């Protein structure tokens, strides 16, 4: 039960409803208060108008009845020739008092205690322009607010009496009824708002619950599930974003799975070759030459595997962001010259003319070892695929704006066979090879092996330093790889 309430109070729906209801309550309460106060003011103005009119009529009509009390005579009720029945203009619950010039009461109505009269008179004397508000006590009258007006009544020459007239502010008990009505409306509004608000919030939160449930149930094997919530609102947008994220995750998972499968497959081939070779050698005694051939094959396969594992490790490190990159300002042309010098021997062996073209100085922020590997991969590919007597590979560097930003570029051009257009979009995929038979040169252990990871590594390294790789190629016309780096 406690858990239920804890969940309820923490639920967004509930808090949303509470906020909504609180704001509405404040508004309705404010509005009710305004109406109540306004009504009180209206009643007071009405009472004041009533009193003024009554006082005027009182003065005119009863002047005739009143006369100065004979010298020494008690000024008690009735002695002025005026009885309560004469006060035609007064309602039952209204009170009055007539004060003589000496300030003493000539006559007072039944429920008007002298105490109340004194208080009212004193308050009026302090501020004669404003009607006095005073609550008569239970014994005096019903416990209600009264408004009093004090008006002079000219009776005879030099005999001025003062009439104190009191009328209830709310004679028909409007205010308590109004308060009850407003209170009921308030309670009903809040009740309906709470119910309706909670229902609305619940409806609005439905898609969120769907998303939560889907996310909770999602395992790595059903990444193909989608919410497909086609709503034109914010939640629809959220669901669409969630679906897009799922698609990306699925693609990443697929790539990873494919990568692992490919890597295992790549390693299985040399392992099978080694096993077959050793089994064949051990079948029966062999000549030394045969043993040598077997060991050479095993050595070549071993080298192939070492290189493959090395490449896989490089990619894994780049993927996980754990590659120890030490970016420093480097001159691309200087690194290019270094790599070209190192690979000259390999180029000569393959009868490929490796040279440098225009080498414009261009500073980039990159790690020397990784940049060297990037260029090595590109130049090795050029040497490997640009065969024939006139084969050549040219390396150039320079600087140029790209997308309005200053960039440095390095370009490796060969006059090899070129790459068919349909392969270009997949060239940088891991383990992507155009012609597997051509890249695996088993009889030449020294030749650069073709694992299909070389260009993937090139791209990974370029991206690690904010760069991009471009390829232009046409069958029979050679290939151009250009790597762009933002200039620091
Ligand atoms: P590999 O290690 O097999 O060379 P890469 O990722 O370096 O793998 O290259 C992928 C494929 O792209 C290669 O199989 C090859 O067919 C093609 N390729 C790469 N560079 C060149 C090039 N300079 N000329 C022609 N084809 C190339």
PDB file of N, CA and C in Angstrom, residues 33-127:
ATOM      1  N   UNK A  33     -13.276  34.835  -4.346  1.00  0.00           N
ATOM      2  CA  UNK A  33     -12.996  35.879  -3.352  1.00  0.00           C
ATOM      3  C   UNK A  33     -13.365  37.247  -3.911  1.00  0.00           C
ATOM      4  N   UNK A  34     -13.011  37.442  -5.180  1.00  0.00           N
ATOM      5  CA  UNK A  34     -13.316  38.713  -5.829  1.00  0.00           C
ATOM      6  C   UNK A  34     -14.831  38.955  -5.828  1.00  0.00           C
ATOM      7  N   UNK A  35     -15.582  37.913  -6.232  1.00  0.00           N
ATOM      8  CA  UNK A  35     -17.045  38.056  -6.287  1.00  0.00           C
ATOM      9  C   UNK A  35     -17.599  38.351  -4.892  1.00  0.00           C
ATOM     10  N   UNK A  36     -17.088  37.642  -3.891  1.00  0.00           N
ATOM     11  CA  UNK A  36     -17.585  37.799  -2.520  1.00  0.00           C
ATOM     12  C   UNK A  36     -17.338  39.227  -2.007  1.00  0.00           C
ATOM     13  N   UNK A  37     -16.092  39.677  -2.214  1.00  0.00           N
ATOM     14  CA  UNK A  37     -15.741  41.026  -1.740  1.00  0.00           C
ATOM     15  C   UNK A  37     -16.566  42.082  -2.478  1.00  0.00           C
ATOM     16  N   UNK A  38     -16.708  41.851  -3.784  1.00  0.00           N
ATOM     17  CA  UNK A  38     -17.462  42.791  -4.610  1.00  0.00           C
ATOM     18  C   UNK A  38     -18.915  42.877  -4.100  1.00  0.00           C
ATOM     19  N   UNK A  39     -19.492  41.709  -3.809  1.00  0.00           N
ATOM     20  CA  UNK A  39     -20.872  41.661  -3.332  1.00  0.00           C
ATOM     21  C   UNK A  39     -21.001  42.374  -1.980  1.00  0.00           C
ATOM     22  N   UNK A  40     -19.992  42.176  -1.118  1.00  0.00           N
ATOM     23  CA  UNK A  40     -19.993  42.850   0.182  1.00  0.00           C
ATOM     24  C   UNK A  40     -20.015  44.367  -0.017  1.00  0.00           C
ATOM     25  N   UNK A  41     -19.184  44.816  -0.985  1.00  0.00           N
ATOM     26  CA  UNK A  41     -19.121  46.261  -1.251  1.00  0.00           C
ATOM     27  C   UNK A  41     -20.457  46.775  -1.765  1.00  0.00           C
ATOM     28  N   UNK A  42     -21.061  45.995  -2.680  1.00  0.00           N
ATOM     29  CA  UNK A  42     -22.349  46.398  -3.257  1.00  0.00           C
ATOM     30  C   UNK A  42     -23.384  46.536  -2.144  1.00  0.00           C
ATOM     31  N   UNK A  43     -23.401  45.543  -1.255  1.00  0.00           N
ATOM     32  CA  UNK A  43     -24.367  45.568  -0.157  1.00  0.00           C
ATOM     33  C   UNK A  43     -24.145  46.781   0.742  1.00  0.00           C
ATOM     34  N   UNK A  44     -22.883  47.096   0.978  1.00  0.00           N
ATOM     35  CA  UNK A  44     -22.570  48.224   1.846  1.00  0.00           C
ATOM     36  C   UNK A  44     -23.041  49.533   1.202  1.00  0.00           C
ATOM     37  N   UNK A  45     -22.774  49.631  -0.113  1.00  0.00           N
ATOM     38  CA  UNK A  45     -23.211  50.842  -0.822  1.00  0.00           C
ATOM     39  C   UNK A  45     -24.730  50.947  -0.763  1.00  0.00           C
ATOM     40  N   UNK A  46     -25.409  49.801  -0.955  1.00  0.00           N
ATOM     41  CA  UNK A  46     -26.869  49.791  -0.915  1.00  0.00           C
ATOM     42  C   UNK A  46     -27.370  50.240   0.451  1.00  0.00           C
ATOM     43  N   UNK A  47     -26.743  49.683   1.495  1.00  0.00           N
ATOM     44  CA  UNK A  47     -27.156  50.032   2.866  1.00  0.00           C
ATOM     45  C   UNK A  47     -26.964  51.525   3.105  1.00  0.00           C
ATOM     46  N   UNK A  48     -25.835  52.030   2.620  1.00  0.00           N
ATOM     47  CA  UNK A  48     -25.513  53.444   2.812  1.00  0.00           C
ATOM     48  C   UNK A  48     -26.550  54.324   2.100  1.00  0.00           C
ATOM     49  N   UNK A  49     -26.913  53.944   0.853  1.00  0.00           N
ATOM     50  CA  UNK A  49     -27.908  54.709   0.091  1.00  0.00           C
ATOM     51  C   UNK A  49     -29.260  54.670   0.812  1.00  0.00           C
ATOM     52  N   UNK A  50     -29.577  53.458   1.279  1.00  0.00           N
ATOM     53  CA  UNK A  50     -30.843  53.273   1.979  1.00  0.00           C
ATOM     54  C   UNK A  50     -30.898  54.188   3.201  1.00  0.00           C
ATOM     55  N   UNK A  51     -29.819  54.199   3.953  1.00  0.00           N
ATOM     56  CA  UNK A  51     -29.758  54.989   5.179  1.00  0.00           C
ATOM     57  C   UNK A  51     -29.912  56.484   4.874  1.00  0.00           C
ATOM     58  N   UNK A  52     -29.227  56.933   3.815  1.00  0.00           N
ATOM     59  CA  UNK A  52     -29.292  58.354   3.475  1.00  0.00           C
ATOM     60  C   UNK A  52     -30.733  58.748   3.148  1.00  0.00           C
ATOM     61  N   UNK A  53     -31.378  57.903   2.329  1.00  0.00           N
ATOM     62  CA  UNK A  53     -32.755  58.198   1.934  1.00  0.00           C
ATOM     63  C   UNK A  53     -33.668  58.203   3.155  1.00  0.00           C
ATOM     64  N   UNK A  54     -33.469  57.178   4.006  1.00  0.00           N
ATOM     65  CA  UNK A  54     -34.322  57.084   5.189  1.00  0.00           C
ATOM     66  C   UNK A  54     -34.134  58.286   6.098  1.00  0.00           C
ATOM     67  N   UNK A  55     -32.885  58.684   6.256  1.00  0.00           N
ATOM     68  CA  UNK A  55     -32.593  59.811   7.151  1.00  0.00           C
ATOM     69  C   UNK A  55     -33.288  61.071   6.633  1.00  0.00           C
ATOM     70  N   UNK A  56     -33.250  61.261   5.303  1.00  0.00           N
ATOM     71  CA  UNK A  56     -33.862  62.453   4.716  1.00  0.00           C
ATOM     72  C   UNK A  56     -35.377  62.433   4.940  1.00  0.00           C
ATOM     73  N   UNK A  57     -35.971  61.261   4.670  1.00  0.00           N
ATOM     74  CA  UNK A  57     -37.421  61.158   4.841  1.00  0.00           C
ATOM     75  C   UNK A  57     -37.817  61.317   6.305  1.00  0.00           C
ATOM     76  N   UNK A  58     -36.970  60.691   7.140  1.00  0.00           N
ATOM     77  CA  UNK A  58     -37.207  60.801   8.573  1.00  0.00           C
ATOM     78  C   UNK A  58     -37.285  62.258   9.002  1.00  0.00           C
ATOM     79  N   UNK A  59     -36.308  63.005   8.538  1.00  0.00           N
ATOM     80  CA  UNK A  59     -36.219  64.425   8.900  1.00  0.00           C
ATOM     81  C   UNK A  59     -37.464  65.197   8.456  1.00  0.00           C
ATOM     82  N   UNK A  60     -37.822  65.025   7.175  1.00  0.00           N
ATOM     83  CA  UNK A  60     -38.945  65.777   6.609  1.00  0.00           C
ATOM     84  C   UNK A  60     -40.263  65.397   7.268  1.00  0.00           C
ATOM     85  N   UNK A  61     -40.465  64.076   7.329  1.00  0.00           N
ATOM     86  CA  UNK A  61     -41.766  63.596   7.740  1.00  0.00           C
ATOM     87  C   UNK A  61     -42.040  63.793   9.223  1.00  0.00           C
ATOM     88  N   UNK A  62     -41.033  63.574  10.048  1.00  0.00           N
ATOM     89  CA  UNK A  62     -41.296  63.587  11.482  1.00  0.00           C
ATOM     90  C   UNK A  62     -40.990  64.914  12.158  1.00  0.00           C
ATOM     91  N   UNK A  63     -40.567  65.878  11.400  1.00  0.00           N
ATOM     92  CA  UNK A  63     -40.272  67.162  12.014  1.00  0.00           C
ATOM     93  C   UNK A  63     -41.529  67.690  12.710  1.00  0.00           C
ATOM     94  N   UNK A  64     -42.639  67.407  12.076  1.00  0.00           N
ATOM     95  CA  UNK A  64     -43.913  67.894  12.602  1.00  0.00           C
ATOM     96  C   UNK A  64     -44.262  67.290  13.963  1.00  0.00           C
ATOM     97  N   UNK A  65     -43.839  66.045  14.177  1.00  0.00           N
ATOM     98  CA  UNK A  65     -44.202  65.361  15.422  1.00  0.00           C
ATOM     99  C   UNK A  65     -43.355  65.792  16.607  1.00  0.00           C
ATOM    100  N   UNK A  66     -42.232  66.327  16.298  1.00  0.00           N
ATOM    101  CA  UNK A  66     -41.264  66.546  17.375  1.00  0.00           C
ATOM    102  C   UNK A  66     -41.317  67.967  17.889  1.00  0.00           C
ATOM    103  N   UNK A  67     -41.189  68.052  19.150  1.00  0.00           N
ATOM    104  CA  UNK A  67     -41.092  69.392  19.709  1.00  0.00           C
ATOM    105  C   UNK A  67     -40.116  69.331  20.866  1.00  0.00           C
ATOM    106  N   UNK A  68     -39.661  70.511  21.240  1.00  0.00           N
ATOM    107  CA  UNK A  68     -38.698  70.601  22.336  1.00  0.00           C
ATOM    108  C   UNK A  68     -39.354  70.038  23.599  1.00  0.00           C
ATOM    109  N   UNK A  69     -38.703  69.207  24.362  1.00  0.00           N
ATOM    110  CA  UNK A  69     -39.294  68.702  25.612  1.00  0.00           C
ATOM    111  C   UNK A  69     -39.431  69.836  26.601  1.00  0.00           C
ATOM    112  N   UNK A  70     -40.552  69.858  27.321  1.00  0.00           N
ATOM    113  CA  UNK A  70     -40.754  70.932  28.294  1.00  0.00           C
ATOM    114  C   UNK A  70     -39.607  70.942  29.280  1.00  0.00           C
ATOM    115  N   UNK A  71     -39.293  72.104  29.773  1.00  0.00           N
ATOM    116  CA  UNK A  71     -38.172  72.307  30.691  1.00  0.00           C
ATOM    117  C   UNK A  71     -38.278  71.308  31.841  1.00  0.00           C
ATOM    118  N   UNK A  72     -37.216  70.614  32.145  1.00  0.00           N
ATOM    119  CA  UNK A  72     -37.177  69.726  33.302  1.00  0.00           C
ATOM    120  C   UNK A  72     -37.836  68.381  33.064  1.00  0.00           C
ATOM    121  N   UNK A  73     -38.432  68.192  31.947  1.00  0.00           N
ATOM    122  CA  UNK A  73     -39.132  66.919  31.695  1.00  0.00           C
ATOM    123  C   UNK A  73     -38.141  65.839  31.263  1.00  0.00           C
ATOM    124  N   UNK A  74     -38.418  64.655  31.682  1.00  0.00           N
ATOM    125  CA  UNK A  74     -37.545  63.527  31.305  1.00  0.00           C
ATOM    126  C   UNK A  74     -37.635  63.300  29.801  1.00  0.00           C
ATOM    127  N   UNK A  75     -36.535  63.013  29.244  1.00  0.00           N
ATOM    128  CA  UNK A  75     -36.550  62.761  27.796  1.00  0.00           C
ATOM    129  C   UNK A  75     -36.519  61.269  27.535  1.00  0.00           C
ATOM    130  N   UNK A  76     -37.554  60.607  27.963  1.00  0.00           N
ATOM    131  CA  UNK A  76     -37.622  59.175  27.705  1.00  0.00           C
ATOM    132  C   UNK A  76     -38.472  58.917  26.469  1.00  0.00           C
ATOM    133  N   UNK A  77     -38.412  57.666  26.001  1.00  0.00           N
ATOM    134  CA  UNK A  77     -39.104  57.289  24.777  1.00  0.00           C
ATOM    135  C   UNK A  77     -40.573  57.690  24.806  1.00  0.00           C
ATOM    136  N   UNK A  78     -41.021  58.251  23.709  1.00  0.00           N
ATOM    137  CA  UNK A  78     -42.435  58.568  23.589  1.00  0.00           C
ATOM    138  C   UNK A  78     -42.788  59.974  24.004  1.00  0.00           C
ATOM    139  N   UNK A  79     -41.928  60.590  24.799  1.00  0.00           N
ATOM    140  CA  UNK A  79     -42.273  61.909  25.328  1.00  0.00           C
ATOM    141  C   UNK A  79     -42.255  62.980  24.269  1.00  0.00           C
ATOM    142  N   UNK A  80     -41.607  62.673  23.149  1.00  0.00           N
ATOM    143  CA  UNK A  80     -41.573  63.688  22.087  1.00  0.00           C
ATOM    144  C   UNK A  80     -42.760  63.515  21.144  1.00  0.00           C
ATOM    145  N   UNK A  81     -43.670  62.695  21.549  1.00  0.00           N
ATOM    146  CA  UNK A  81     -44.841  62.482  20.693  1.00  0.00           C
ATOM    147  C   UNK A  81     -44.516  61.575  19.546  1.00  0.00           C
ATOM    148  N   UNK A  82     -43.534  60.776  19.750  1.00  0.00           N
ATOM    149  CA  UNK A  82     -43.162  59.878  18.657  1.00  0.00           C
ATOM    150  C   UNK A  82     -43.054  58.456  19.212  1.00  0.00           C
ATOM    151  N   UNK A  83     -43.726  57.562  18.628  1.00  0.00           N
ATOM    152  CA  UNK A  83     -43.648  56.160  19.068  1.00  0.00           C
ATOM    153  C   UNK A  83     -43.050  55.346  17.947  1.00  0.00           C
ATOM    154  N   UNK A  84     -42.654  54.131  18.309  1.00  0.00           N
ATOM    155  CA  UNK A  84     -41.964  53.304  17.301  1.00  0.00           C
ATOM    156  C   UNK A  84     -42.843  53.025  16.097  1.00  0.00           C
ATOM    157  N   UNK A  85     -44.172  52.931  16.336  1.00  0.00           N
ATOM    158  CA  UNK A  85     -45.053  52.632  15.196  1.00  0.00           C
ATOM    159  C   UNK A  85     -45.017  53.764  14.185  1.00  0.00           C
ATOM    160  N   UNK A  86     -44.626  54.966  14.668  1.00  0.00           N
ATOM    161  CA  UNK A  86     -44.585  56.107  13.749  1.00  0.00           C
ATOM    162  C   UNK A  86     -43.445  56.008  12.733  1.00  0.00           C
ATOM    163  N   UNK A  87     -42.489  55.169  13.089  1.00  0.00           N
ATOM    164  CA  UNK A  87     -41.333  55.105  12.191  1.00  0.00           C
ATOM    165  C   UNK A  87     -41.619  54.205  11.008  1.00  0.00           C
ATOM    166  N   UNK A  88     -42.501  54.729  10.170  1.00  0.00           N
ATOM    167  CA  UNK A  88     -42.947  53.961   9.013  1.00  0.00           C
ATOM    168  C   UNK A  88     -41.803  53.562   8.089  1.00  0.00           C
ATOM    169  N   UNK A  89     -40.779  54.401   8.131  1.00  0.00           N
ATOM    170  CA  UNK A  89     -39.710  54.182   7.151  1.00  0.00           C
ATOM    171  C   UNK A  89     -38.657  53.196   7.612  1.00  0.00           C
ATOM    172  N   UNK A  90     -38.842  52.673   8.825  1.00  0.00           N
ATOM    173  CA  UNK A  90     -37.821  51.744   9.307  1.00  0.00           C
ATOM    174  C   UNK A  90     -38.290  50.306   9.190  1.00  0.00           C
ATOM    175  N   UNK A  91     -37.379  49.453   8.780  1.00  0.00           N
ATOM    176  CA  UNK A  91     -37.692  48.026   8.735  1.00  0.00           C
ATOM    177  C   UNK A  91     -37.553  47.452  10.126  1.00  0.00           C
ATOM    178  N   UNK A  92     -38.020  46.198  10.271  1.00  0.00           N
ATOM    179  CA  UNK A  92     -37.984  45.529  11.566  1.00  0.00           C
ATOM    180  C   UNK A  92     -36.584  45.495  12.176  1.00  0.00           C
ATOM    181  N   UNK A  93     -35.653  45.128  11.333  1.00  0.00           N
ATOM    182  CA  UNK A  93     -34.309  44.897  11.891  1.00  0.00           C
ATOM    183  C   UNK A  93     -33.437  46.147  11.870  1.00  0.00           C
ATOM    184  N   UNK A  94     -34.042  47.286  11.616  1.00  0.00           N
ATOM    185  CA  UNK A  94     -33.240  48.509  11.635  1.00  0.00           C
ATOM    186  C   UNK A  94     -33.357  49.178  13.007  1.00  0.00           C
ATOM    187  N   UNK A  95     -32.325  49.877  13.375  1.00  0.00           N
ATOM    188  CA  UNK A  95     -32.324  50.513  14.697  1.00  0.00           C
ATOM    189  C   UNK A  95     -32.122  52.010  14.541  1.00  0.00           C
ATOM    190  N   UNK A  96     -32.521  52.734  15.550  1.00  0.00           N
ATOM    191  CA  UNK A  96     -32.309  54.182  15.474  1.00  0.00           C
ATOM    192  C   UNK A  96     -32.138  54.741  16.884  1.00  0.00           C
ATOM    193  N   UNK A  97     -31.646  55.949  16.930  1.00  0.00           N
ATOM    194  CA  UNK A  97     -31.563  56.686  18.193  1.00  0.00           C
ATOM    195  C   UNK A  97     -31.627  58.159  17.850  1.00  0.00           C
ATOM    196  N   UNK A  98     -32.301  58.917  18.708  1.00  0.00           N
ATOM    197  CA  UNK A  98     -32.385  60.366  18.487  1.00  0.00           C
ATOM    198  C   UNK A  98     -31.658  61.019  19.645  1.00  0.00           C
ATOM    199  N   UNK A  99     -30.625  61.810  19.328  1.00  0.00           N
ATOM    200  CA  UNK A  99     -29.839  62.444  20.385  1.00  0.00           C
ATOM    201  C   UNK A  99     -30.193  63.927  20.454  1.00  0.00           C
ATOM    202  N   UNK A 100     -30.390  64.366  21.658  1.00  0.00           N
ATOM    203  CA  UNK A 100     -30.682  65.782  21.845  1.00  0.00           C
ATOM    204  C   UNK A 100     -29.432  66.621  21.676  1.00  0.00           C
ATOM    205  N   UNK A 101     -29.553  67.973  21.729  1.00  0.00           N
ATOM    206  CA  UNK A 101     -28.390  68.847  21.536  1.00  0.00           C
ATOM    207  C   UNK A 101     -27.330  68.610  22.596  1.00  0.00           C
ATOM    208  N   UNK A 102     -27.756  68.153  23.791  1.00  0.00           N
ATOM    209  CA  UNK A 102     -26.764  67.902  24.836  1.00  0.00           C
ATOM    210  C   UNK A 102     -26.063  66.563  24.633  1.00  0.00           C
ATOM    211  N   UNK A 103     -26.441  65.841  23.588  1.00  0.00           N
ATOM    212  CA  UNK A 103     -25.771  64.577  23.281  1.00  0.00           C
ATOM    213  C   UNK A 103     -26.433  63.403  23.966  1.00  0.00           C
ATOM    214  N   UNK A 104     -27.414  63.642  24.781  1.00  0.00           N
ATOM    215  CA  UNK A 104     -28.071  62.521  25.457  1.00  0.00           C
ATOM    216  C   UNK A 104     -29.159  61.940  24.565  1.00  0.00           C
ATOM    217  N   UNK A 105     -29.447  60.647  24.732  1.00  0.00           N
ATOM    218  CA  UNK A 105     -30.439  59.995  23.882  1.00  0.00           C
ATOM    219  C   UNK A 105     -31.828  60.429  24.263  1.00  0.00           C
ATOM    220  N   UNK A 106     -32.567  61.033  23.367  1.00  0.00           N
ATOM    221  CA  UNK A 106     -33.957  61.403  23.596  1.00  0.00           C
ATOM    222  C   UNK A 106     -34.795  60.143  23.457  1.00  0.00           C
ATOM    223  N   UNK A 107     -34.444  59.369  22.469  1.00  0.00           N
ATOM    224  CA  UNK A 107     -35.184  58.143  22.239  1.00  0.00           C
ATOM    225  C   UNK A 107     -34.287  57.130  21.512  1.00  0.00           C
ATOM    226  N   UNK A 108     -34.393  55.847  21.896  1.00  0.00           N
ATOM    227  CA  UNK A 108     -33.628  54.802  21.183  1.00  0.00           C
ATOM    228  C   UNK A 108     -34.554  53.643  20.888  1.00  0.00           C
ATOM    229  N   UNK A 109     -34.279  52.919  19.852  1.00  0.00           N
ATOM    230  CA  UNK A 109     -35.108  51.747  19.550  1.00  0.00           C
ATOM    231  C   UNK A 109     -34.691  50.609  20.466  1.00  0.00           C
ATOM    232  N   UNK A 110     -35.537  49.618  20.506  1.00  0.00           N
ATOM    233  CA  UNK A 110     -35.481  48.565  21.513  1.00  0.00           C
ATOM    234  C   UNK A 110     -34.130  47.851  21.589  1.00  0.00           C
ATOM    235  N   UNK A 111     -33.600  47.500  20.406  1.00  0.00           N
ATOM    236  CA  UNK A 111     -32.405  46.648  20.410  1.00  0.00           C
ATOM    237  C   UNK A 111     -31.106  47.425  20.362  1.00  0.00           C
ATOM    238  N   UNK A 112     -31.159  48.694  20.567  1.00  0.00           N
ATOM    239  CA  UNK A 112     -29.961  49.511  20.429  1.00  0.00           C
ATOM    240  C   UNK A 112     -29.443  49.848  21.819  1.00  0.00           C
ATOM    241  N   UNK A 113     -28.465  49.121  22.315  1.00  0.00           N
ATOM    242  CA  UNK A 113     -27.955  49.356  23.672  1.00  0.00           C
ATOM    243  C   UNK A 113     -27.177  50.662  23.700  1.00  0.00           C
ATOM    244  N   UNK A 114     -27.129  51.252  24.892  1.00  0.00           N
ATOM    245  CA  UNK A 114     -26.427  52.539  25.000  1.00  0.00           C
ATOM    246  C   UNK A 114     -24.941  52.354  24.736  1.00  0.00           C
ATOM    247  N   UNK A 115     -24.461  51.178  25.079  1.00  0.00           N
ATOM    248  CA  UNK A 115     -23.053  50.860  24.836  1.00  0.00           C
ATOM    249  C   UNK A 115     -22.735  50.938  23.339  1.00  0.00           C
ATOM    250  N   UNK A 116     -23.603  50.276  22.558  1.00  0.00           N
ATOM    251  CA  UNK A 116     -23.413  50.267  21.102  1.00  0.00           C
ATOM    252  C   UNK A 116     -23.550  51.691  20.555  1.00  0.00           C
ATOM    253  N   UNK A 117     -24.522  52.410  21.078  1.00  0.00           N
ATOM    254  CA  UNK A 117     -24.767  53.776  20.612  1.00  0.00           C
ATOM    255  C   UNK A 117     -23.543  54.653  20.856  1.00  0.00           C
ATOM    256  N   UNK A 118     -22.973  54.520  22.063  1.00  0.00           N
ATOM    257  CA  UNK A 118     -21.785  55.328  22.389  1.00  0.00           C
ATOM    258  C   UNK A 118     -20.630  55.014  21.461  1.00  0.00           C
ATOM    259  N   UNK A 119     -20.413  53.741  21.244  1.00  0.00           N
ATOM    260  CA  UNK A 119     -19.290  53.339  20.380  1.00  0.00           C
ATOM    261  C   UNK A 119     -19.492  53.888  18.972  1.00  0.00           C
ATOM    262  N   UNK A 120     -20.708  53.716  18.442  1.00  0.00           N
ATOM    263  CA  UNK A 120     -20.993  54.174  17.085  1.00  0.00           C
ATOM    264  C   UNK A 120     -20.818  55.688  16.999  1.00  0.00           C
ATOM    265  N   UNK A 121     -21.338  56.385  18.011  1.00  0.00           N
ATOM    266  CA  UNK A 121     -21.285  57.846  17.976  1.00  0.00           C
ATOM    267  C   UNK A 121     -19.843  58.338  18.043  1.00  0.00           C
ATOM    268  N   UNK A 122     -19.061  57.678  18.905  1.00  0.00           N
ATOM    269  CA  UNK A 122     -17.651  58.070  19.048  1.00  0.00           C
ATOM    270  C   UNK A 122     -16.915  57.856  17.732  1.00  0.00           C
ATOM    271  N   UNK A 123     -17.192  56.725  17.083  1.00  0.00           N
ATOM    272  CA  UNK A 123     -16.522  56.425  15.813  1.00  0.00           C
ATOM    273  C   UNK A 123     -16.925  57.445  14.755  1.00  0.00           C
ATOM    274  N   UNK A 124     -18.188  57.824  14.761  1.00  0.00           N
ATOM    275  CA  UNK A 124     -18.653  58.807  13.777  1.00  0.00           C
ATOM    276  C   UNK A 124     -18.017  60.160  14.014  1.00  0.00           C
ATOM    277  N   UNK A 125     -17.928  60.563  15.302  1.00  0.00           N
ATOM    278  CA  UNK A 125     -17.349  61.858  15.650  1.00  0.00           C
ATOM    279  C   UNK A 125     -15.919  61.983  15.144  1.00  0.00           C
ATOM    280  N   UNK A 126     -15.229  60.832  15.133  1.00  0.00           N
ATOM    281  CA  UNK A 126     -13.837  60.826  14.677  1.00  0.00           C
ATOM    282  C   UNK A 126     -13.756  61.086  13.176  1.00  0.00           C
ATOM    283  N   UNK A 127     -14.672  60.508  12.436  1.00  0.00           N
ATOM    284  CA  UNK A 127     -14.626  60.607  10.980  1.00  0.00           C
ATOM    285  C   UNK A 127     -16.057  60.729  10.441  1.00  0.00           C
TER     286      UNK A 127
END
